[in-house]
Coordinates of C-alpha atoms in Angstrom, one line a residue:
M1 CA 113.2 75.4 110.4
G2 CA 111.9 78.1 112.8
T3 CA 115.3 79.8 113.3
F4 CA 115.9 79.8 109.6
K5 CA 112.7 81.8 109.0
V6 CA 113.6 84.2 111.8
T7 CA 117.1 84.7 110.4
L8 CA 115.7 85.3 106.9
C9 CA 113.1 87.8 108.1
A10 CA 115.7 89.7 110.1
A11 CA 118.1 89.8 107.2
T12 CA 115.3 91.1 104.9
A13 CA 114.5 93.8 107.4
V14 CA 118.1 94.9 107.6
V15 CA 118.5 95.0 103.8
A16 CA 115.2 96.9 103.4
A17 CA 116.2 99.5 106.0
A18 CA 119.6 100.0 104.3
L19 CA 118.1 100.4 100.8
T20 CA 115.3 102.8 101.9
P21 CA 116.0 106.1 100.0
A22 CA 116.3 109.3 102.0
A23 CA 117.2 112.8 101.1
Y24 CA 120.2 114.3 103.0
A25 CA 121.2 117.9 103.5
A26 CA 124.1 119.3 101.5
D27 CA 125.2 121.5 104.4
G28 CA 126.1 118.6 106.6
G29 CA 123.2 119.1 109.0
G30 CA 122.3 115.4 109.1
I31 CA 118.7 115.9 108.0
S32 CA 117.0 113.0 106.3
V33 CA 113.5 112.8 104.8
N34 CA 111.7 109.5 104.2
P35 CA 110.4 109.0 101.5
A36 CA 113.0 111.0 99.6
S37 CA 110.5 112.0 96.9
P38 CA 107.0 112.1 98.3
V39 CA 103.8 112.7 96.3
P40 CA 101.4 115.5 97.3
G41 CA 99.3 114.4 100.3
A42 CA 101.8 111.8 101.5
E43 CA 103.2 111.7 105.0
V44 CA 106.9 112.2 105.5
A45 CA 109.3 111.4 108.4
L46 CA 112.1 113.8 109.2
R47 CA 115.2 112.8 111.1
M48 CA 118.1 114.9 112.2
T49 CA 121.4 113.9 113.7
G50 CA 124.1 116.2 115.1
C51 CA 121.9 118.6 117.0
A52 CA 122.9 119.2 120.6
E53 CA 119.4 120.4 121.5
R54 CA 116.5 118.1 122.7
T55 CA 114.0 119.8 120.3
A56 CA 114.1 121.5 116.9
S57 CA 111.6 122.8 114.4
A58 CA 111.3 122.3 110.7
F59 CA 109.3 124.3 108.3
S60 CA 108.7 124.2 104.5
A61 CA 106.2 125.5 102.0
A62 CA 105.6 121.9 101.2
F63 CA 104.3 121.0 104.6
V64 CA 100.7 121.4 105.9
T65 CA 102.1 122.5 109.3
D66 CA 105.5 123.1 110.8
V67 CA 107.1 120.1 112.4
K68 CA 108.4 119.8 115.9
L69 CA 111.3 117.4 116.1
A70 CA 112.0 115.7 119.5
V71 CA 114.7 113.3 120.8
T72 CA 113.8 109.6 120.7
G73 CA 116.0 107.1 122.4
S74 CA 119.5 107.5 123.9
E75 CA 121.2 108.2 120.5
G76 CA 120.1 111.9 120.5
V77 CA 118.4 111.6 117.1
L78 CA 115.6 114.2 116.6
V79 CA 112.5 112.9 114.7
G80 CA 109.1 114.2 113.6
E81 CA 106.4 113.7 111.0
S82 CA 104.4 115.9 108.7
R83 CA 102.2 115.7 105.6
I84 CA 102.8 117.2 102.2
R85 CA 100.2 119.6 101.0
S86 CA 97.8 117.8 98.7
S87 CA 97.4 120.9 96.4
L88 CA 101.2 121.2 96.0
R89 CA 102.7 121.3 92.5
V90 CA 105.5 119.0 91.4
G91 CA 108.9 120.5 92.1
S92 CA 111.6 121.0 94.7
Y93 CA 111.0 122.6 98.0
D94 CA 113.4 123.7 100.8
I95 CA 113.0 122.3 104.3
T96 CA 114.7 124.4 106.9
V97 CA 115.4 122.9 110.4
T98 CA 116.2 125.2 113.2
C99 CA 118.3 123.6 116.0
G100 CA 119.2 126.1 118.6
D101 CA 120.9 129.0 116.8
A102 CA 121.8 126.9 113.8
R103 CA 119.7 126.6 110.6
H104 CA 120.1 123.6 108.2
T105 CA 118.4 123.3 104.9
V106 CA 117.7 120.4 102.6
E107 CA 115.9 120.3 99.3
L108 CA 112.9 118.0 99.0
P109 CA 111.8 116.9 95.5
V110 CA 108.0 116.4 95.4
G111 CA 107.1 113.7 92.8
N112 CA 104.2 113.3 90.5
T113 CA 100.8 112.2 91.8
P114 CA 99.5 108.8 90.7
K115 CA 97.7 108.7 87.3
A116 CA 94.5 107.1 88.7
P117 CA 93.3 106.8 92.3
A118 CA 93.1 103.3 93.7
S119 CA 89.7 101.7 93.5
P120 CA 88.3 98.4 94.6
I121 CA 88.3 95.6 92.0
A122 CA 84.9 94.2 92.9
P123 CA 83.0 96.6 95.2
V124 CA 80.1 95.4 97.1
K125 CA 76.8 97.1 96.3
A126 CA 75.5 97.7 99.8
G127 CA 74.4 100.5 102.0
G128 CA 74.5 104.1 100.6
G129 CA 76.5 103.0 97.6
G130 CA 73.8 100.9 96.1
A131 CA 71.2 103.6 96.9
A132 CA 73.3 106.3 95.3
V133 CA 73.2 104.5 92.0
Q134 CA 69.4 104.3 92.1
V135 CA 69.1 108.0 93.1
A136 CA 71.4 109.1 90.3
A137 CA 69.3 107.1 87.8
G138 CA 66.0 108.6 89.2
E139 CA 64.6 105.1 90.1
T140 CA 63.5 106.0 93.6
R141 CA 59.9 105.8 94.8
T142 CA 58.6 108.6 96.9
A143 CA 55.4 106.9 98.1
G144 CA 55.3 104.4 101.0
P145 CA 53.8 101.0 101.1
G146 CA 50.5 100.6 99.2
I147 CA 47.2 98.7 99.9
G148 CA 48.8 95.4 98.8
H149 CA 51.4 95.6 101.4
A150 CA 48.8 96.5 104.1
V151 CA 46.6 93.5 103.1
T152 CA 49.6 91.1 103.1
G153 CA 50.6 92.3 106.6
L154 CA 47.1 91.9 108.0
V155 CA 46.8 88.3 106.6
L156 CA 50.2 87.4 108.1
A157 CA 49.3 88.9 111.5
S158 CA 46.0 87.0 111.6
V159 CA 47.7 83.7 110.7
A160 CA 50.2 84.2 113.5
A161 CA 47.5 85.1 116.0
T162 CA 45.5 82.0 115.0
A163 CA 48.6 79.8 115.5
V164 CA 49.3 81.2 118.9
A165 CA 45.6 80.8 120.0
L166 CA 45.5 77.1 118.8
R167 CA 48.9 76.4 120.5
S168 CA 47.6 78.0 123.8
A169 CA 44.3 76.0 123.6
R170 CA 46.2 72.7 123.1
R171 CA 48.6 73.4 126.0
S172 CA 45.7 74.2 128.4
R173 CA 44.0 70.9 127.5
G174 CA 47.3 69.1 127.9
T175 CA 47.1 67.4 124.5
D176 CA 50.3 68.7 123.2

């Protein structure tokens, strides 16, 4: 049963990797971007094959910063990561990769942002979140503890002191 699970997991991973969409350059530069149509604010992975250099650089108006691609493994594939600008408008943006003296370009379609941001189903009202609701409603007190709190504290302290004194007296007499 254990080898069947391992085989099933491995087959699922191979199928998922084969079906993952990626954008490829039209000029044969071997550039791929994953995900193929990211949303603003998403991270993207760039991959380039067919470059004889050990490093390359990619730039685009869609990226927050330029990307440095570096060789990973013995296959000579250059990889790098970047983030899509969160203020970017939906549309297509060019990514240009410079490998030595050659420049390769691929078009990256940036998709729509999600309709509503993700939020917890049942958030816990604790910490600053619970206090924020009270502050917004104007239900906060500005005064500290009153006389009632002080009297209660003194009564509890005297009961505790009496209990300690009685316990000490019993122990010293040896009647415990």
